[in-house]
mmCIF file of C-alpha atoms in Angstrom:
data_model
loop_
_atom_site.group_PDB
_atom_site.id
_atom_site.type_symbol
_atom_site.label_atom_id
_atom_site.label_comp_id
_atom_site.label_asym_id
_atom_site.label_seq_id
_atom_site.Cartn_x
_atom_site.Cartn_y
_atom_site.Cartn_z
ATOM 1 C CA MET A 1 1.777 17.422 -7.560
ATOM 2 C CA PRO A 2 2.818 14.336 -5.317
ATOM 3 C CA GLN A 3 6.484 14.666 -4.025
ATOM 4 C CA TYR A 4 9.033 12.757 -1.648
ATOM 5 C CA VAL A 5 11.971 13.947 0.155
ATOM 6 C CA GLN A 6 14.678 11.517 1.153
ATOM 7 C CA VAL A 7 18.322 11.741 2.579
ATOM 8 C CA PHE A 8 21.037 9.890 1.083
ATOM 9 C CA SER A 9 24.822 9.558 1.308
ATOM 10 C CA GLU A 10 27.111 11.550 -1.012
ATOM 11 C CA GLN A 11 28.122 8.115 -2.649
ATOM 12 C CA THR A 12 24.444 7.329 -3.578
ATOM 13 C CA ILE A 13 23.802 10.798 -4.832
ATOM 14 C CA GLN A 14 27.011 10.334 -7.237
ATOM 15 C CA SER A 15 25.354 7.164 -8.371
ATOM 16 C CA MET A 16 22.121 8.737 -8.941
ATOM 17 C CA LYS A 17 23.680 11.681 -11.035
ATOM 18 C CA GLN A 18 25.481 8.807 -13.157
ATOM 19 C CA TYR A 19 22.197 6.833 -13.534
ATOM 20 C CA TYR A 20 20.266 9.931 -14.419
ATOM 21 C CA ALA A 21 23.130 11.324 -16.787
ATOM 22 C CA SER A 22 20.974 11.144 -20.085
ATOM 23 C CA HIS A 23 17.906 12.909 -18.157
ATOM 24 C CA ILE A 24 20.035 15.891 -16.542
ATOM 25 C CA THR A 25 18.270 19.306 -16.992
ATOM 26 C CA ASN A 26 19.403 22.868 -15.804
ATOM 27 C CA THR A 27 20.433 22.364 -12.345
ATOM 28 C CA PRO A 28 19.177 24.811 -9.750
ATOM 29 C CA GLN A 29 21.492 26.839 -7.517
ATOM 30 C CA GLY A 30 22.666 24.848 -4.547
ATOM 31 C CA ALA A 31 21.663 21.581 -6.211
ATOM 32 C CA VAL A 32 24.206 18.717 -7.290
ATOM 33 C CA PHE A 33 21.862 17.832 -10.236
ATOM 34 C CA GLN A 34 18.554 17.969 -11.516
ATOM 35 C CA ALA A 35 17.075 15.065 -13.692
ATOM 36 C CA LYS A 36 13.826 14.768 -15.465
ATOM 37 C CA THR A 37 12.219 11.402 -16.239
ATOM 38 C CA ALA A 38 8.683 10.327 -17.279
ATOM 39 C CA ASN A 39 7.865 9.648 -13.711
ATOM 40 C CA ALA A 40 9.559 12.809 -11.741
ATOM 41 C CA VAL A 41 11.857 15.444 -11.616
ATOM 42 C CA ILE A 42 14.479 14.378 -9.289
ATOM 43 C CA THR A 43 16.647 17.135 -7.646
ATOM 44 C CA ALA A 44 19.831 16.393 -5.520
ATOM 45 C CA TYR A 45 21.261 18.771 -3.108
ATOM 46 C CA SER A 46 24.628 19.172 -1.493
ATOM 47 C CA SER A 47 22.851 18.526 1.971
ATOM 48 C CA GLY A 48 22.124 14.940 0.915
ATOM 49 C CA LYS A 49 18.249 15.789 0.499
ATOM 50 C CA VAL A 50 16.843 14.611 -2.826
ATOM 51 C CA LEU A 51 13.308 15.623 -3.728
ATOM 52 C CA PHE A 52 11.196 13.681 -6.097
ATOM 53 C CA GLN A 53 8.168 15.385 -7.619
ATOM 54 C CA GLY A 54 5.835 14.815 -10.503
ATOM 55 C CA ALA A 55 3.399 12.325 -11.904
ATOM 56 C CA SER A 56 4.801 9.123 -10.122
ATOM 57 C CA PRO A 57 7.553 10.288 -7.826
ATOM 58 C CA GLU A 58 7.490 7.048 -5.539
ATOM 59 C CA VAL A 59 8.619 4.960 -8.777
ATOM 60 C CA GLU A 60 12.078 6.855 -8.797
ATOM 61 C CA ALA A 61 12.249 7.266 -5.082
ATOM 62 C CA ASP A 62 11.705 3.370 -4.589
ATOM 63 C CA LYS A 63 14.894 2.867 -6.847
ATOM 64 C CA TRP A 64 17.184 4.661 -4.171
ATOM 65 C CA LEU A 65 15.465 3.951 -0.798
ATOM 66 C CA LEU A 66 18.201 1.413 -0.342
ATOM 67 C CA ASN A 67 21.466 2.030 -2.049
ATOM 68 C CA LYS A 68 23.337 -0.332 -4.313
ATOM 69 C CA ASP A 69 25.698 -1.044 -1.103
ATOM 70 C CA GLU A 70 22.443 -1.824 0.827
ATOM 71 C CA ARG A 71 20.519 -4.206 -1.145
ATOM 72 C CA THR A 72 20.313 -6.714 1.548
ATOM 73 C CA PRO A 73 20.437 -4.900 4.660
ATOM 74 C CA LYS A 74 19.698 -6.590 8.171
ATOM 75 C CA ILE A 75 16.235 -6.398 9.178
ATOM 76 C CA GLU A 76 17.131 -4.573 12.430
ATOM 77 C CA ASN A 77 19.001 -1.721 10.444
ATOM 78 C CA LEU A 78 16.161 -1.509 8.020
ATOM 79 C CA LYS A 79 13.732 -0.761 10.809
ATOM 80 C CA LYS A 80 15.702 2.154 11.871
ATOM 81 C CA LYS A 81 15.074 3.659 8.401
ATOM 82 C CA THR A 82 11.425 3.264 8.446
ATOM 83 C CA HIS A 83 8.052 3.517 10.724
ATOM 84 C CA SER A 84 6.013 2.137 13.260
ATOM 85 C CA TYR A 85 4.058 -0.085 10.571
ATOM 86 C CA ALA A 86 7.368 -2.230 9.517
ATOM 87 C CA PRO A 87 6.989 -5.729 10.080
ATOM 88 C CA LYS A 88 8.596 -7.793 12.782
ATOM 89 C CA GLU A 89 11.040 -10.476 11.261
ATOM 90 C CA ALA A 90 8.896 -13.170 12.500
ATOM 91 C CA LEU A 91 6.145 -12.216 10.045
ATOM 92 C CA PHE A 92 8.344 -13.721 6.967
ATOM 93 C CA HIS A 93 8.232 -17.212 8.319
ATOM 94 C CA ALA A 94 4.589 -17.003 9.481
ATOM 95 C CA ALA A 95 1.156 -17.196 7.727
ATOM 96 C CA HIS A 96 0.699 -13.851 5.812
ATOM 97 C CA ILE A 97 -0.599 -12.038 2.994
ATOM 98 C CA GLY A 98 1.983 -10.306 0.599
ATOM 99 C CA SER A 99 0.948 -7.746 -2.113
ATOM 100 C CA ASP A 100 2.932 -6.132 -4.832
ATOM 101 C CA GLU A 101 2.376 -4.401 -8.085
ATOM 102 C CA ALA A 102 3.782 -4.167 -11.817
ATOM 103 C CA GLY A 103 3.568 -1.780 -14.633
ATOM 104 C CA THR A 104 3.611 1.540 -12.686
ATOM 105 C CA GLY A 105 6.782 3.091 -14.470
ATOM 106 C CA ASP A 106 5.854 1.754 -17.798
ATOM 107 C CA TYR A 107 4.330 4.091 -20.394
ATOM 108 C CA PHE A 108 2.389 1.289 -22.346
ATOM 109 C CA GLY A 109 0.151 -1.199 -20.528
ATOM 110 C CA PRO A 110 -1.975 -1.552 -17.317
ATOM 111 C CA ILE A 111 -1.158 -1.334 -13.596
ATOM 112 C CA THR A 112 -1.514 -4.889 -12.164
ATOM 113 C CA VAL A 113 -1.624 -5.742 -8.622
ATOM 114 C CA ALA A 114 -1.429 -9.071 -6.886
ATOM 115 C CA CYS A 115 -1.311 -10.631 -3.390
ATOM 116 C CA THR A 116 -0.676 -14.232 -2.363
ATOM 117 C CA TYR A 117 -1.501 -15.987 0.996
ATOM 118 C CA VAL A 118 1.545 -18.126 2.236
ATOM 119 C CA GLN A 119 1.598 -20.544 5.207
ATOM 120 C CA PRO A 120 4.874 -21.702 6.872
ATOM 121 C CA LYS A 121 4.457 -25.017 5.161
ATOM 122 C CA ASP A 122 4.421 -23.533 1.873
ATOM 123 C CA ILE A 123 7.556 -21.570 1.925
ATOM 124 C CA PRO A 124 10.025 -24.419 1.245
ATOM 125 C CA GLU A 125 8.067 -25.645 -1.924
ATOM 126 C CA LEU A 126 7.976 -22.015 -3.276
ATOM 127 C CA LYS A 127 11.658 -21.503 -2.709
ATOM 128 C CA LYS A 128 12.234 -24.705 -4.537
ATOM 129 C CA MET A 129 10.232 -23.474 -7.252
ATOM 130 C CA GLY A 130 12.415 -20.523 -7.607
ATOM 131 C CA VAL A 131 9.976 -17.757 -6.125
ATOM 132 C CA LYS A 132 12.085 -14.674 -5.307
ATOM 133 C CA ASP A 133 12.204 -11.031 -6.128
ATOM 134 C CA SER A 134 10.872 -10.741 -9.603
ATOM 135 C CA LYS A 135 13.546 -7.953 -10.434
ATOM 136 C CA HIS A 136 15.905 -10.728 -10.531
ATOM 137 C CA LEU A 137 14.097 -12.835 -12.916
ATOM 138 C CA THR A 138 13.475 -12.801 -16.670
ATOM 139 C CA ASP A 139 9.842 -12.262 -17.828
ATOM 140 C CA ASN A 140 9.879 -15.583 -19.395
ATOM 141 C CA ILE A 141 10.989 -17.461 -16.217
ATOM 142 C CA ILE A 142 8.384 -15.200 -14.307
ATOM 143 C CA VAL A 143 5.666 -16.386 -16.529
ATOM 144 C CA GLU A 144 6.517 -19.907 -16.189
ATOM 145 C CA ILE A 145 6.665 -19.605 -12.206
ATOM 146 C CA ALA A 146 3.262 -17.926 -12.354
ATOM 147 C CA LYS A 147 1.910 -20.884 -14.254
ATOM 148 C CA GLU A 148 3.357 -23.127 -11.439
ATOM 149 C CA LEU A 149 1.754 -21.177 -8.768
ATOM 150 C CA ALA A 150 -1.618 -21.371 -10.345
ATOM 151 C CA ILE A 151 -1.097 -25.227 -10.659
ATOM 152 C CA ARG A 152 -0.155 -25.578 -6.882
ATOM 153 C CA LYS A 153 -3.120 -23.521 -6.039
ATOM 154 C CA ILE A 154 -1.399 -20.982 -3.902
ATOM 155 C CA PRO A 155 -4.158 -18.693 -2.895
ATOM 156 C CA TYR A 156 -3.911 -15.305 -4.592
ATOM 157 C CA SER A 157 -5.923 -12.443 -5.890
ATOM 158 C CA LEU A 158 -4.920 -10.317 -8.986
ATOM 159 C CA LEU A 159 -6.234 -7.067 -10.236
ATOM 160 C CA VAL A 160 -5.657 -5.376 -13.490
ATOM 161 C CA MET A 161 -6.388 -1.639 -14.111
ATOM 162 C CA ARG A 162 -6.383 -1.229 -17.906
ATOM 163 C CA ASN A 163 -5.400 2.026 -19.580
ATOM 164 C CA GLU A 164 -8.940 3.293 -20.326
ATOM 165 C CA LYS A 165 -9.630 3.262 -16.691
ATOM 166 C CA TYR A 166 -6.523 4.498 -15.633
ATOM 167 C CA ASN A 167 -6.647 7.636 -17.899
ATOM 168 C CA ARG A 168 -10.192 8.356 -16.838
ATOM 169 C CA LEU A 169 -9.295 8.326 -13.303
ATOM 170 C CA GLN A 170 -6.035 10.300 -13.845
ATOM 171 C CA LYS A 171 -8.274 13.028 -15.635
ATOM 172 C CA GLN A 172 -10.453 13.130 -12.786
ATOM 173 C CA GLY A 173 -7.825 14.053 -10.319
ATOM 174 C CA TRP A 174 -6.685 10.371 -8.971
ATOM 175 C CA SER A 175 -3.038 10.199 -8.440
ATOM 176 C CA GLN A 176 -1.159 6.819 -9.464
ATOM 177 C CA GLY A 177 -0.472 6.571 -5.769
ATOM 178 C CA LYS A 178 -4.043 6.635 -4.870
ATOM 179 C CA MET A 179 -4.978 4.214 -7.936
ATOM 180 C CA LYS A 180 -2.077 1.814 -6.497
ATOM 181 C CA ALA A 181 -3.557 2.232 -2.812
ATOM 182 C CA MET A 182 -7.119 1.223 -3.828
ATOM 183 C CA LEU A 183 -5.824 -1.776 -6.074
ATOM 184 C CA HIS A 184 -3.910 -3.136 -3.298
ATOM 185 C CA HIS A 185 -6.716 -2.625 -0.850
ATOM 186 C CA HIS A 186 -9.446 -4.297 -3.014
ATOM 187 C CA ALA A 187 -7.105 -7.334 -3.842
ATOM 188 C CA ILE A 188 -6.330 -7.797 -0.172
ATOM 189 C CA GLN A 189 -9.944 -7.873 0.664
ATOM 190 C CA SER A 190 -10.794 -10.346 -2.115
ATOM 191 C CA LEU A 191 -7.989 -12.478 -1.005
ATOM 192 C CA LEU A 192 -9.228 -12.366 2.585
ATOM 193 C CA LYS A 193 -12.594 -13.717 1.601
ATOM 194 C CA LYS A 194 -11.020 -16.498 -0.331
ATOM 195 C CA ILE A 195 -9.094 -17.710 2.666
ATOM 196 C CA GLY A 196 -11.753 -17.309 5.199
ATOM 197 C CA ASN A 197 -10.871 -18.459 8.727
ATOM 198 C CA ALA A 198 -7.420 -19.605 7.799
ATOM 199 C CA PRO A 199 -4.788 -18.522 10.218
ATOM 200 C CA LEU A 200 -2.934 -15.121 9.371
ATOM 201 C CA ASP A 201 -0.543 -13.280 11.133
ATOM 202 C CA GLY A 202 -0.465 -10.245 9.116
ATOM 203 C CA ILE A 203 -0.733 -8.475 5.790
ATOM 204 C CA LEU A 204 2.477 -6.955 4.190
ATOM 205 C CA ILE A 205 2.524 -4.417 1.248
ATOM 206 C CA ASP A 206 5.388 -3.680 -0.715
ATOM 207 C CA GLN A 207 5.746 -0.019 0.258
ATOM 208 C CA PHE A 208 5.204 2.875 -2.462
ATOM 209 C CA CYS A 209 4.060 5.585 -0.324
ATOM 210 C CA GLU A 210 4.088 6.564 3.315
ATOM 211 C CA PRO A 211 1.588 4.624 5.246
ATOM 212 C CA ASN A 212 -0.313 7.492 6.353
ATOM 213 C CA VAL A 213 -0.700 8.643 2.603
ATOM 214 C CA TYR A 214 -1.959 4.835 2.121
ATOM 215 C CA PHE A 215 -4.593 5.382 4.823
ATOM 216 C CA ASN A 216 -5.680 8.739 3.631
ATOM 217 C CA HIS A 217 -6.362 7.423 0.251
ATOM 218 C CA LEU A 218 -8.309 4.714 1.575
ATOM 219 C CA ARG A 219 -10.434 7.307 3.524
ATOM 220 C CA THR A 220 -11.090 9.383 0.432
ATOM 221 C CA GLU A 221 -13.256 6.350 -0.916
ATOM 222 C CA ASN A 222 -14.605 5.260 2.581
ATOM 223 C CA GLU A 223 -12.376 2.295 2.919
ATOM 224 C CA PHE A 224 -10.141 1.644 6.020
ATOM 225 C CA VAL A 225 -7.088 -0.466 6.373
ATOM 226 C CA ASN A 226 -7.154 -4.168 7.873
ATOM 227 C CA ASN A 227 -5.749 -4.801 11.139
ATOM 228 C CA GLN A 228 -2.212 -6.158 11.231
ATOM 229 C CA THR A 229 -1.390 -4.525 8.103
ATOM 230 C CA TYR A 230 2.401 -3.656 7.428
ATOM 231 C CA PHE A 231 4.494 -1.700 4.919
ATOM 232 C CA MET A 232 7.956 -2.147 3.950
ATOM 233 C CA THR A 233 10.147 -1.139 0.995
ATOM 234 C CA LYS A 234 11.752 -4.015 -1.061
ATOM 235 C CA ALA A 235 9.432 -6.243 0.886
ATOM 236 C CA GLU A 236 9.797 -8.995 -1.856
ATOM 237 C CA SER A 237 13.440 -9.288 -0.924
ATOM 238 C CA TYR A 238 12.343 -10.601 2.485
ATOM 239 C CA SER A 239 8.596 -11.945 2.411
ATOM 240 C CA ILE A 240 7.992 -14.871 -0.160
ATOM 241 C CA ALA A 241 4.372 -14.029 0.006
ATOM 242 C CA VAL A 242 5.174 -10.721 -1.579
ATOM 243 C CA ALA A 243 7.615 -12.118 -3.867
ATOM 244 C CA ALA A 244 4.970 -14.555 -5.270
ATOM 245 C CA GLY A 245 2.585 -11.545 -5.406
ATOM 246 C CA SER A 246 5.217 -9.581 -7.465
ATOM 247 C CA ILE A 247 5.542 -12.690 -9.883
ATOM 248 C CA ILE A 248 1.928 -12.876 -10.448
ATOM 249 C CA ALA A 249 1.580 -9.244 -10.945
ATOM 250 C CA ARG A 250 4.461 -9.203 -13.242
ATOM 251 C CA ALA A 251 3.329 -12.044 -15.244
ATOM 252 C CA SER A 252 -0.058 -10.396 -15.779
ATOM 253 C CA PHE A 253 1.460 -7.411 -17.043
ATOM 254 C CA VAL A 254 3.552 -9.388 -19.556
ATOM 255 C CA ARG A 255 0.489 -10.894 -20.721
ATOM 256 C CA GLU A 256 -1.414 -7.640 -21.100
ATOM 257 C CA MET A 257 1.319 -6.136 -22.901
ATOM 258 C CA ASP A 258 1.447 -9.151 -25.611
ATOM 259 C CA LEU A 259 -2.382 -8.570 -26.184
ATOM 260 C CA LEU A 260 -1.991 -5.073 -26.432
ATOM 261 C CA SER A 261 0.955 -5.459 -29.039
ATOM 262 C CA GLU A 262 -1.116 -8.005 -30.972
ATOM 263 C CA LYS A 263 -4.199 -5.934 -30.848
ATOM 264 C CA LEU A 264 -2.306 -2.943 -32.366
ATOM 265 C CA GLY A 265 -0.170 -4.677 -34.721
ATOM 266 C CA ILE A 266 3.012 -2.801 -33.297
ATOM 267 C CA PRO A 267 5.500 -4.418 -30.535
ATOM 268 C CA LEU A 268 5.005 -2.277 -27.283
ATOM 269 C CA PRO A 269 8.290 -1.543 -25.446
ATOM 270 C CA LYS A 270 8.333 -1.901 -21.708
ATOM 271 C CA GLY A 271 9.650 1.141 -19.538
ATOM 272 C CA ALA A 272 9.833 4.886 -20.679
ATOM 273 C CA SER A 273 12.531 5.134 -22.805
ATOM 274 C CA ASP A 274 13.228 6.838 -26.063
ATOM 275 C CA LYS A 275 12.208 3.816 -27.750
ATOM 276 C CA VAL A 276 8.704 4.200 -26.225
ATOM 277 C CA ASP A 277 8.642 7.906 -27.634
ATOM 278 C CA ARG A 278 9.311 6.515 -31.167
ATOM 279 C CA THR A 279 6.664 3.980 -30.735
ATOM 280 C CA ILE A 280 4.014 6.415 -29.722
ATOM 281 C CA ALA A 281 4.860 8.568 -32.890
ATOM 282 C CA THR A 282 4.258 5.337 -34.822
ATOM 283 C CA ILE A 283 0.898 4.799 -33.263
ATOM 284 C CA ILE A 284 -0.144 8.334 -33.694
ATOM 285 C CA LYS A 285 0.910 8.081 -37.525
ATOM 286 C CA ASN A 286 -0.639 4.737 -38.110
ATOM 287 C CA LYS A 287 -3.750 4.893 -35.804
ATOM 288 C CA SER A 288 -4.355 8.225 -33.870
ATOM 289 C CA ALA A 289 -3.579 9.900 -30.928
ATOM 290 C CA ASP A 290 -6.803 8.563 -29.241
ATOM 291 C CA THR A 291 -5.580 5.217 -29.654
ATOM 292 C CA LEU A 292 -2.859 5.958 -26.954
ATOM 293 C CA HIS A 293 -5.807 6.127 -24.326
ATOM 294 C CA THR A 294 -6.462 2.415 -24.828
ATOM 295 C CA CYS A 295 -2.899 1.278 -24.444
ATOM 296 C CA ALA A 296 -0.818 3.765 -22.589
ATOM 297 C CA LYS A 297 -0.805 6.160 -19.377
ATOM 298 C CA VAL A 298 -1.118 9.214 -21.540
ATOM 299 C CA HIS A 299 -0.214 11.797 -18.717
ATOM 300 C CA PHE A 300 3.538 10.687 -18.628
ATOM 301 C CA ALA A 301 5.891 12.991 -20.095
ATOM 302 C CA ASN A 302 6.513 10.628 -23.125
ATOM 303 C CA THR A 303 3.432 11.609 -24.784
ATOM 304 C CA LYS A 304 4.919 15.249 -25.043
ATOM 305 C CA LYS A 305 8.251 13.985 -26.031
ATOM 306 C CA ALA A 306 7.277 11.700 -28.841
ATOM 307 C CA THR A 307 6.145 14.939 -30.800
ATOM 308 C CA LYS A 308 9.619 15.398 -32.201
ATOM 309 C CA TYR A 309 9.340 12.091 -34.249
ATOM 310 C CA LEU A 310 6.133 13.346 -35.772
#
């Protein structure tokens, strides 16, 4: 079972406890709290250590790698928290590829991964278009910016892993982390072919696991990381290439969700809330349990939780 351990301040742990209040379970001895979401079981200890373990622990861990008082840290401070594969600040102003994903924490819908190639001359125009961290944009604005990126012919690569393949690979023993690693890798390979001999100072991936874990995922499929590949959490806040990739990935996820909703005749909610559980029950009642394999990540805890509404 995949797991991550991070150390947080007492203030952040209290914020986490409040955030996960509706998901609190029986707290083990010596722990401050334990919560269970569709992605992971989160156990916080008085020592400051927090254990994330489950189907997709990185989804929950990523929410807290920078606490709410550290949303925009200085680069030099961030480096102290990371690894040897962290980028230098100069990369954000140079010709580089940025890669990000969407849909990983959503029960319904696919995983989408997109990467873009940005040169220094593109940066002012992209900022003017409103390209920034997609988490600070509405889905409607994201879709419009993605259309504008296509019109401006910003080089990009987009991959979509739909639910049938996701569930098949998961059943074969692939973790979501491995799926994401392979999607990022193949999207980057595709974009490298598109840009040919264009200048390139580096490749930046929005970090969802430790670099060595990423490398190991690639090795299991006889693939290897490209030179000058860097990893950074919250990379979309610093790199406009990652931000643009995030927007394209999110816009694609939104389109896929609309198509699935239309196909099923049922509005599919995003995320992994109780509303999702009720929708699962509706699909099972009106369609069949097998239908979930075509539109959902069935190993999420929501599948089991939905039985209370049947």
